[in-house]
GROMACS .gro file of C-alpha atoms in nm:
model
   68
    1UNK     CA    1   3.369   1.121  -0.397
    2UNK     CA    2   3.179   1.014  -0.087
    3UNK     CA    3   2.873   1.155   0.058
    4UNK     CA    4   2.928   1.321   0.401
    5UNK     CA    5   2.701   1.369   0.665
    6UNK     CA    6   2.661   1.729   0.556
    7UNK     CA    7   2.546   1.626   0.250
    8UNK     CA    8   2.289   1.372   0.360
    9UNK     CA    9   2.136   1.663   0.594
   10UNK     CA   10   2.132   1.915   0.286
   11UNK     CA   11   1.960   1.670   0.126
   12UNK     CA   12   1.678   1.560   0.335
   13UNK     CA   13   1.636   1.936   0.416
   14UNK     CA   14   1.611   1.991   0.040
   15UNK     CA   15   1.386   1.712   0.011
   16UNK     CA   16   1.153   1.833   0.223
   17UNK     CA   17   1.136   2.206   0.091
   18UNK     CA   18   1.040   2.070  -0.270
   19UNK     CA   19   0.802   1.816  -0.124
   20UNK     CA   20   0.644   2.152   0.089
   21UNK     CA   21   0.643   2.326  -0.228
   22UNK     CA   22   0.468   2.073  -0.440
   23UNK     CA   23   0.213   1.939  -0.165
   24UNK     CA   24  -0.100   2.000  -0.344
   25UNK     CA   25   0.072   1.890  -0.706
   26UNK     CA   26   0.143   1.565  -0.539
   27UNK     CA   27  -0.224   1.529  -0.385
   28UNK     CA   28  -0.375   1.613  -0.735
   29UNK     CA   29  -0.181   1.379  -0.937
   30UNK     CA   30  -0.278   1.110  -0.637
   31UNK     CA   31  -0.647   1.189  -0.654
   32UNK     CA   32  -0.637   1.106  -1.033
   33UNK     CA   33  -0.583   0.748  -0.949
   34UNK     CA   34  -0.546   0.705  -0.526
   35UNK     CA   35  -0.729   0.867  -0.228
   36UNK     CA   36  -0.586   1.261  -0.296
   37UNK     CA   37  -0.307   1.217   0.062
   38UNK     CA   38   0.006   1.173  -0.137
   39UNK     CA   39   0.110   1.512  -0.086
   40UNK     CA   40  -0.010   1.525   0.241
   41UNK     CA   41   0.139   1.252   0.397
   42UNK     CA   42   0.489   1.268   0.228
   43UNK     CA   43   0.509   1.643   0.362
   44UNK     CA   44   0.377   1.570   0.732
   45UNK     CA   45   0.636   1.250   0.668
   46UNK     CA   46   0.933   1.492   0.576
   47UNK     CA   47   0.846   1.752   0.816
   48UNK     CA   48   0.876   1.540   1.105
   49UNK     CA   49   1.193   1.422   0.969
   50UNK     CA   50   1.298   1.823   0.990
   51UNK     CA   51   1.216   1.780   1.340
   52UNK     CA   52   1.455   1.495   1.416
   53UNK     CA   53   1.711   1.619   1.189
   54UNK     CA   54   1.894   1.865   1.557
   55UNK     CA   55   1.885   1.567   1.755
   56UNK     CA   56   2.120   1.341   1.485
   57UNK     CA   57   2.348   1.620   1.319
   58UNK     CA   58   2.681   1.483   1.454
   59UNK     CA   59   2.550   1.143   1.386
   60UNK     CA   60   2.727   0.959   1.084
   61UNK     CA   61   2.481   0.949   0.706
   62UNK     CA   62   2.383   0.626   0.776
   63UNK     CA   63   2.282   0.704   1.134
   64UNK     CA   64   2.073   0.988   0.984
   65UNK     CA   65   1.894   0.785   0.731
   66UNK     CA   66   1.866   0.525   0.959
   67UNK     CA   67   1.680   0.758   1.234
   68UNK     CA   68   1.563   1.044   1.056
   0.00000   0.00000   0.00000
């Protein structure tokens, strides 16, 4: 089995939902012991990956990672 290019965009994209989803779970677990932007940071980090994600879609996976 290899991982396709369609599969590395499905999961980034997937990534980035649950990360949306769980933003303020994240930042609460990170106040416990950090400064409370865990869950901030990783979802402004993932949504600008969504961004990128049209410009490198007939890119090869490790193009994708690479850029995105």
């Amino acid at each position: 089995m290899s991982i396709t290019t369609v599969d590395v965009l499905d999961c980034l994209r997937q990534m980035a939902d649950v990360i949306h989803e769980n933003k303020e779970y994240l930042t609460d677990l990170d106040a416990a012991i950090g400064d409370a932007d865990h869950g901030i940071n990783m979802d402004r980090g993932f949504q600008a990956i969504l961004k990128k994600l049209p410009s490198v879609e007939d890119k090869d996976a490790g193009t994708i990672l690479k850029t995105a």
